[in-house]
Amino acid sequence: MSSWAQTQVIGQVGKCTHGTGPNNQPYLTFSVCHNFKKAGSNESQWYQIVLLGSATNDLSGIHKYLSAKSRLVLVQGRPEYEPYVKQDKKTAGLKITIWATSLPVFLDNKPAA
């Protein structure tokens, strides 16, 4: 029996890029910021979202809507975690990439960029 994890994130879109990878497979990457309170202070967690292959059928249309920064979106997919050391060379960080399993759902009424 195989298993895998599924994650959902609701947050604001940051930077968005698109291109073509190996074997001419289209891709779209964008960041999503989730804001929350921790011990009385405001915190932010950034996620890198990767959308590959057939899920990016209308790449230009999706990219156009994601290029409007601060759009509120819901993204779901398989998480991947990668520890790293921050620029101060002392503090540990955790890069979270979500390999999207479906197209993002736009939760606001902002027009495309």
mmCIF file with all atom_site columns, C-alpha atoms in Angstrom:
data_model
loop_
_atom_site.group_PDB
_atom_site.id
_atom_site.type_symbol
_atom_site.label_atom_id
_atom_site.label_alt_id
_atom_site.label_comp_id
_atom_site.label_asym_id
_atom_site.label_entity_id
_atom_site.label_seq_id
_atom_site.pdbx_PDB_ins_code
_atom_site.Cartn_x
_atom_site.Cartn_y
_atom_site.Cartn_z
_atom_site.occupancy
_atom_site.B_iso_or_equiv
_atom_site.pdbx_formal_charge
_atom_site.auth_seq_id
_atom_site.auth_comp_id
_atom_site.auth_asym_id
_atom_site.auth_atom_id
_atom_site.pdbx_PDB_model_num
ATOM 1   C CA . MET A 1 1   ? 0.000   0.000  0.000   1.00 0.00 ? 1   MET A CA 1
ATOM 2   C CA . SER A 1 2   ? 1.418   3.380  -0.962  1.00 0.00 ? 2   SER A CA 1
ATOM 3   C CA . SER A 1 3   ? 0.839   6.605  0.917   1.00 0.00 ? 3   SER A CA 1
ATOM 4   C CA . TRP A 1 4   ? 1.493   10.311 0.502   1.00 0.00 ? 4   TRP A CA 1
ATOM 5   C CA . ALA A 1 5   ? 0.790   13.604 2.259   1.00 0.00 ? 5   ALA A CA 1
ATOM 6   C CA . GLN A 1 6   ? -1.615  16.296 1.049   1.00 0.00 ? 6   GLN A CA 1
ATOM 7   C CA . THR A 1 7   ? -1.386  19.930 2.192   1.00 0.00 ? 7   THR A CA 1
ATOM 8   C CA . GLN A 1 8   ? -3.697  22.901 1.684   1.00 0.00 ? 8   GLN A CA 1
ATOM 9   C CA . VAL A 1 9   ? -2.556  26.513 2.000   1.00 0.00 ? 9   VAL A CA 1
ATOM 10  C CA . ILE A 1 10  ? -4.640  29.672 1.833   1.00 0.00 ? 10  ILE A CA 1
ATOM 11  C CA . GLY A 1 11  ? -2.596  32.831 1.474   1.00 0.00 ? 11  GLY A CA 1
ATOM 12  C CA . GLN A 1 12  ? -1.459  35.768 -0.631  1.00 0.00 ? 12  GLN A CA 1
ATOM 13  C CA . VAL A 1 13  ? 0.467   35.286 -3.867  1.00 0.00 ? 13  VAL A CA 1
ATOM 14  C CA . GLY A 1 14  ? 3.983   36.726 -4.098  1.00 0.00 ? 14  GLY A CA 1
ATOM 15  C CA . LYS A 1 15  ? 6.347   36.319 -7.051  1.00 0.00 ? 15  LYS A CA 1
ATOM 16  C CA . CYS A 1 16  ? 5.204   34.220 -10.027 1.00 0.00 ? 16  CYS A CA 1
ATOM 17  C CA . THR A 1 17  ? 7.296   32.844 -12.915 1.00 0.00 ? 17  THR A CA 1
ATOM 18  C CA . HIS A 1 18  ? 6.674   30.373 -15.714 1.00 0.00 ? 18  HIS A CA 1
ATOM 19  C CA . GLY A 1 19  ? 8.726   28.497 -18.271 1.00 0.00 ? 19  GLY A CA 1
ATOM 20  C CA . THR A 1 20  ? 9.413   25.185 -19.938 1.00 0.00 ? 20  THR A CA 1
ATOM 21  C CA . GLY A 1 21  ? 11.445  22.421 -18.337 1.00 0.00 ? 21  GLY A CA 1
ATOM 22  C CA . PRO A 1 22  ? 12.944  19.174 -19.641 1.00 0.00 ? 22  PRO A CA 1
ATOM 23  C CA . ASN A 1 23  ? 11.007  17.548 -22.482 1.00 0.00 ? 23  ASN A CA 1
ATOM 24  C CA . ASN A 1 24  ? 9.201   20.862 -23.116 1.00 0.00 ? 24  ASN A CA 1
ATOM 25  C CA . GLN A 1 25  ? 7.075   20.373 -19.988 1.00 0.00 ? 25  GLN A CA 1
ATOM 26  C CA . PRO A 1 26  ? 5.478   23.689 -19.007 1.00 0.00 ? 26  PRO A CA 1
ATOM 27  C CA . TYR A 1 27  ? 5.739   24.796 -15.403 1.00 0.00 ? 27  TYR A CA 1
ATOM 28  C CA . LEU A 1 28  ? 4.603   27.620 -13.204 1.00 0.00 ? 28  LEU A CA 1
ATOM 29  C CA . THR A 1 29  ? 6.162   28.548 -9.851  1.00 0.00 ? 29  THR A CA 1
ATOM 30  C CA . PHE A 1 30  ? 4.800   31.070 -7.395  1.00 0.00 ? 30  PHE A CA 1
ATOM 31  C CA . SER A 1 31  ? 5.124   31.894 -3.728  1.00 0.00 ? 31  SER A CA 1
ATOM 32  C CA . VAL A 1 32  ? 2.263   32.025 -1.244  1.00 0.00 ? 32  VAL A CA 1
ATOM 33  C CA . CYS A 1 33  ? 2.438   33.732 2.157   1.00 0.00 ? 33  CYS A CA 1
ATOM 34  C CA . HIS A 1 34  ? 0.385   32.501 5.092   1.00 0.00 ? 34  HIS A CA 1
ATOM 35  C CA . ASN A 1 35  ? 0.168   35.016 7.967   1.00 0.00 ? 35  ASN A CA 1
ATOM 36  C CA . PHE A 1 36  ? -0.594  33.948 11.536  1.00 0.00 ? 36  PHE A CA 1
ATOM 37  C CA . LYS A 1 37  ? -0.125  34.966 15.177  1.00 0.00 ? 37  LYS A CA 1
ATOM 38  C CA . LYS A 1 38  ? 2.397   33.161 17.372  1.00 0.00 ? 38  LYS A CA 1
ATOM 39  C CA . ALA A 1 39  ? 2.926   34.095 21.020  1.00 0.00 ? 39  ALA A CA 1
ATOM 40  C CA . GLY A 1 40  ? 1.177   37.432 20.431  1.00 0.00 ? 40  GLY A CA 1
ATOM 41  C CA . SER A 1 41  ? 3.271   38.518 17.445  1.00 0.00 ? 41  SER A CA 1
ATOM 42  C CA . ASN A 1 42  ? 2.516   38.417 13.714  1.00 0.00 ? 42  ASN A CA 1
ATOM 43  C CA . GLU A 1 43  ? 4.412   35.735 11.812  1.00 0.00 ? 43  GLU A CA 1
ATOM 44  C CA . SER A 1 44  ? 4.625   34.787 8.124   1.00 0.00 ? 44  SER A CA 1
ATOM 45  C CA . GLN A 1 45  ? 5.326   31.453 6.462   1.00 0.00 ? 45  GLN A CA 1
ATOM 46  C CA . TRP A 1 46  ? 6.241   31.391 2.773   1.00 0.00 ? 46  TRP A CA 1
ATOM 47  C CA . TYR A 1 47  ? 5.589   28.413 0.513   1.00 0.00 ? 47  TYR A CA 1
ATOM 48  C CA . GLN A 1 48  ? 7.026   27.800 -2.957  1.00 0.00 ? 48  GLN A CA 1
ATOM 49  C CA . ILE A 1 49  ? 4.334   26.321 -5.214  1.00 0.00 ? 49  ILE A CA 1
ATOM 50  C CA . VAL A 1 50  ? 5.220   24.289 -8.324  1.00 0.00 ? 50  VAL A CA 1
ATOM 51  C CA . LEU A 1 51  ? 2.573   23.486 -10.940 1.00 0.00 ? 51  LEU A CA 1
ATOM 52  C CA . LEU A 1 52  ? 3.678   21.076 -13.678 1.00 0.00 ? 52  LEU A CA 1
ATOM 53  C CA . GLY A 1 53  ? 2.522   19.463 -16.868 1.00 0.00 ? 53  GLY A CA 1
ATOM 54  C CA . SER A 1 54  ? -1.096  18.998 -17.793 1.00 0.00 ? 54  SER A CA 1
ATOM 55  C CA . ALA A 1 55  ? -2.307  21.043 -14.825 1.00 0.00 ? 55  ALA A CA 1
ATOM 56  C CA . THR A 1 56  ? -0.874  24.109 -16.620 1.00 0.00 ? 56  THR A CA 1
ATOM 57  C CA . ASN A 1 57  ? -2.917  23.772 -19.813 1.00 0.00 ? 57  ASN A CA 1
ATOM 58  C CA . ASP A 1 58  ? -3.680  27.487 -20.004 1.00 0.00 ? 58  ASP A CA 1
ATOM 59  C CA . LEU A 1 59  ? -0.363  28.673 -18.596 1.00 0.00 ? 59  LEU A CA 1
ATOM 60  C CA . SER A 1 60  ? -0.701  32.252 -19.837 1.00 0.00 ? 60  SER A CA 1
ATOM 61  C CA . GLY A 1 61  ? -4.149  32.651 -18.282 1.00 0.00 ? 61  GLY A CA 1
ATOM 62  C CA . ILE A 1 62  ? -3.091  31.246 -14.925 1.00 0.00 ? 62  ILE A CA 1
ATOM 63  C CA . HIS A 1 63  ? 0.122   33.290 -14.934 1.00 0.00 ? 63  HIS A CA 1
ATOM 64  C CA . LYS A 1 64  ? -1.881  36.439 -15.722 1.00 0.00 ? 64  LYS A CA 1
ATOM 65  C CA . TYR A 1 65  ? -4.105  35.972 -12.659 1.00 0.00 ? 65  TYR A CA 1
ATOM 66  C CA . LEU A 1 66  ? -1.230  34.959 -10.356 1.00 0.00 ? 66  LEU A CA 1
ATOM 67  C CA . SER A 1 67  ? 0.814   37.992 -11.430 1.00 0.00 ? 67  SER A CA 1
ATOM 68  C CA . ALA A 1 68  ? -1.593  40.267 -9.547  1.00 0.00 ? 68  ALA A CA 1
ATOM 69  C CA . LYS A 1 69  ? 0.345   40.214 -6.254  1.00 0.00 ? 69  LYS A CA 1
ATOM 70  C CA . SER A 1 70  ? -1.518  39.703 -2.996  1.00 0.00 ? 70  SER A CA 1
ATOM 71  C CA . ARG A 1 71  ? -4.253  37.651 -4.651  1.00 0.00 ? 71  ARG A CA 1
ATOM 72  C CA . LEU A 1 72  ? -5.831  35.329 -2.126  1.00 0.00 ? 72  LEU A CA 1
ATOM 73  C CA . VAL A 1 73  ? -5.546  31.720 -3.311  1.00 0.00 ? 73  VAL A CA 1
ATOM 74  C CA . LEU A 1 74  ? -6.077  28.195 -2.074  1.00 0.00 ? 74  LEU A CA 1
ATOM 75  C CA . VAL A 1 75  ? -3.452  25.693 -3.199  1.00 0.00 ? 75  VAL A CA 1
ATOM 76  C CA . GLN A 1 76  ? -3.270  21.992 -2.487  1.00 0.00 ? 76  GLN A CA 1
ATOM 77  C CA . GLY A 1 77  ? -0.595  19.445 -3.199  1.00 0.00 ? 77  GLY A CA 1
ATOM 78  C CA . ARG A 1 78  ? 2.224   17.257 -1.945  1.00 0.00 ? 78  ARG A CA 1
ATOM 79  C CA . PRO A 1 79  ? 4.599   19.006 0.477   1.00 0.00 ? 79  PRO A CA 1
ATOM 80  C CA . GLU A 1 80  ? 8.381   18.731 0.326   1.00 0.00 ? 80  GLU A CA 1
ATOM 81  C CA . TYR A 1 81  ? 10.593  20.058 3.134   1.00 0.00 ? 81  TYR A CA 1
ATOM 82  C CA . GLU A 1 82  ? 14.220  21.165 2.796   1.00 0.00 ? 82  GLU A CA 1
ATOM 83  C CA . PRO A 1 83  ? 16.212  22.486 5.770   1.00 0.00 ? 83  PRO A CA 1
ATOM 84  C CA . TYR A 1 84  ? 18.721  25.278 5.155   1.00 0.00 ? 84  TYR A CA 1
ATOM 85  C CA . VAL A 1 85  ? 20.865  27.778 7.062   1.00 0.00 ? 85  VAL A CA 1
ATOM 86  C CA . LYS A 1 86  ? 19.722  31.416 6.806   1.00 0.00 ? 86  LYS A CA 1
ATOM 87  C CA . GLN A 1 87  ? 21.981  34.262 5.624   1.00 0.00 ? 87  GLN A CA 1
ATOM 88  C CA . ASP A 1 88  ? 23.208  34.952 9.161   1.00 0.00 ? 88  ASP A CA 1
ATOM 89  C CA . LYS A 1 89  ? 24.846  31.487 8.948   1.00 0.00 ? 89  LYS A CA 1
ATOM 90  C CA . LYS A 1 90  ? 23.477  30.619 12.413  1.00 0.00 ? 90  LYS A CA 1
ATOM 91  C CA . THR A 1 91  ? 19.722  30.310 12.151  1.00 0.00 ? 91  THR A CA 1
ATOM 92  C CA . ALA A 1 92  ? 18.085  27.193 10.726  1.00 0.00 ? 92  ALA A CA 1
ATOM 93  C CA . GLY A 1 93  ? 15.267  27.606 8.231   1.00 0.00 ? 93  GLY A CA 1
ATOM 94  C CA . LEU A 1 94  ? 12.874  25.283 6.442   1.00 0.00 ? 94  LEU A CA 1
ATOM 95  C CA . LYS A 1 95  ? 11.992  25.719 2.756   1.00 0.00 ? 95  LYS A CA 1
ATOM 96  C CA . ILE A 1 96  ? 8.521   24.334 2.052   1.00 0.00 ? 96  ILE A CA 1
ATOM 97  C CA . THR A 1 97  ? 7.681   23.455 -1.544  1.00 0.00 ? 97  THR A CA 1
ATOM 98  C CA . ILE A 1 98  ? 4.209   22.284 -2.495  1.00 0.00 ? 98  ILE A CA 1
ATOM 99  C CA . TRP A 1 99  ? 3.933   20.272 -5.701  1.00 0.00 ? 99  TRP A CA 1
ATOM 100 C CA . ALA A 1 100 ? 0.419   21.298 -6.733  1.00 0.00 ? 100 ALA A CA 1
ATOM 101 C CA . THR A 1 101 ? -2.008  18.511 -7.572  1.00 0.00 ? 101 THR A CA 1
ATOM 102 C CA . SER A 1 102 ? -4.644  20.875 -8.973  1.00 0.00 ? 102 SER A CA 1
ATOM 103 C CA . LEU A 1 103 ? -4.992  24.411 -10.254 1.00 0.00 ? 103 LEU A CA 1
ATOM 104 C CA . PRO A 1 104 ? -5.074  27.185 -7.631  1.00 0.00 ? 104 PRO A CA 1
ATOM 105 C CA . VAL A 1 105 ? -8.488  28.428 -6.504  1.00 0.00 ? 105 VAL A CA 1
ATOM 106 C CA . PHE A 1 106 ? -8.802  32.225 -6.485  1.00 0.00 ? 106 PHE A CA 1
ATOM 107 C CA . LEU A 1 107 ? -10.638 33.420 -3.374  1.00 0.00 ? 107 LEU A CA 1
ATOM 108 C CA . ASP A 1 108 ? -10.900 37.127 -4.161  1.00 0.00 ? 108 ASP A CA 1
ATOM 109 C CA . ASN A 1 109 ? -12.401 39.299 -6.873  1.00 0.00 ? 109 ASN A CA 1
ATOM 110 C CA . LYS A 1 110 ? -9.229  41.094 -7.990  1.00 0.00 ? 110 LYS A CA 1
ATOM 111 C CA . PRO A 1 111 ? -8.823  41.516 -11.754 1.00 0.00 ? 111 PRO A CA 1
ATOM 112 C CA . ALA A 1 112 ? -5.913  39.928 -13.602 1.00 0.00 ? 112 ALA A CA 1
ATOM 113 C CA . ALA A 1 113 ? -2.698  41.953 -13.873 1.00 0.00 ? 113 ALA A CA 1
#
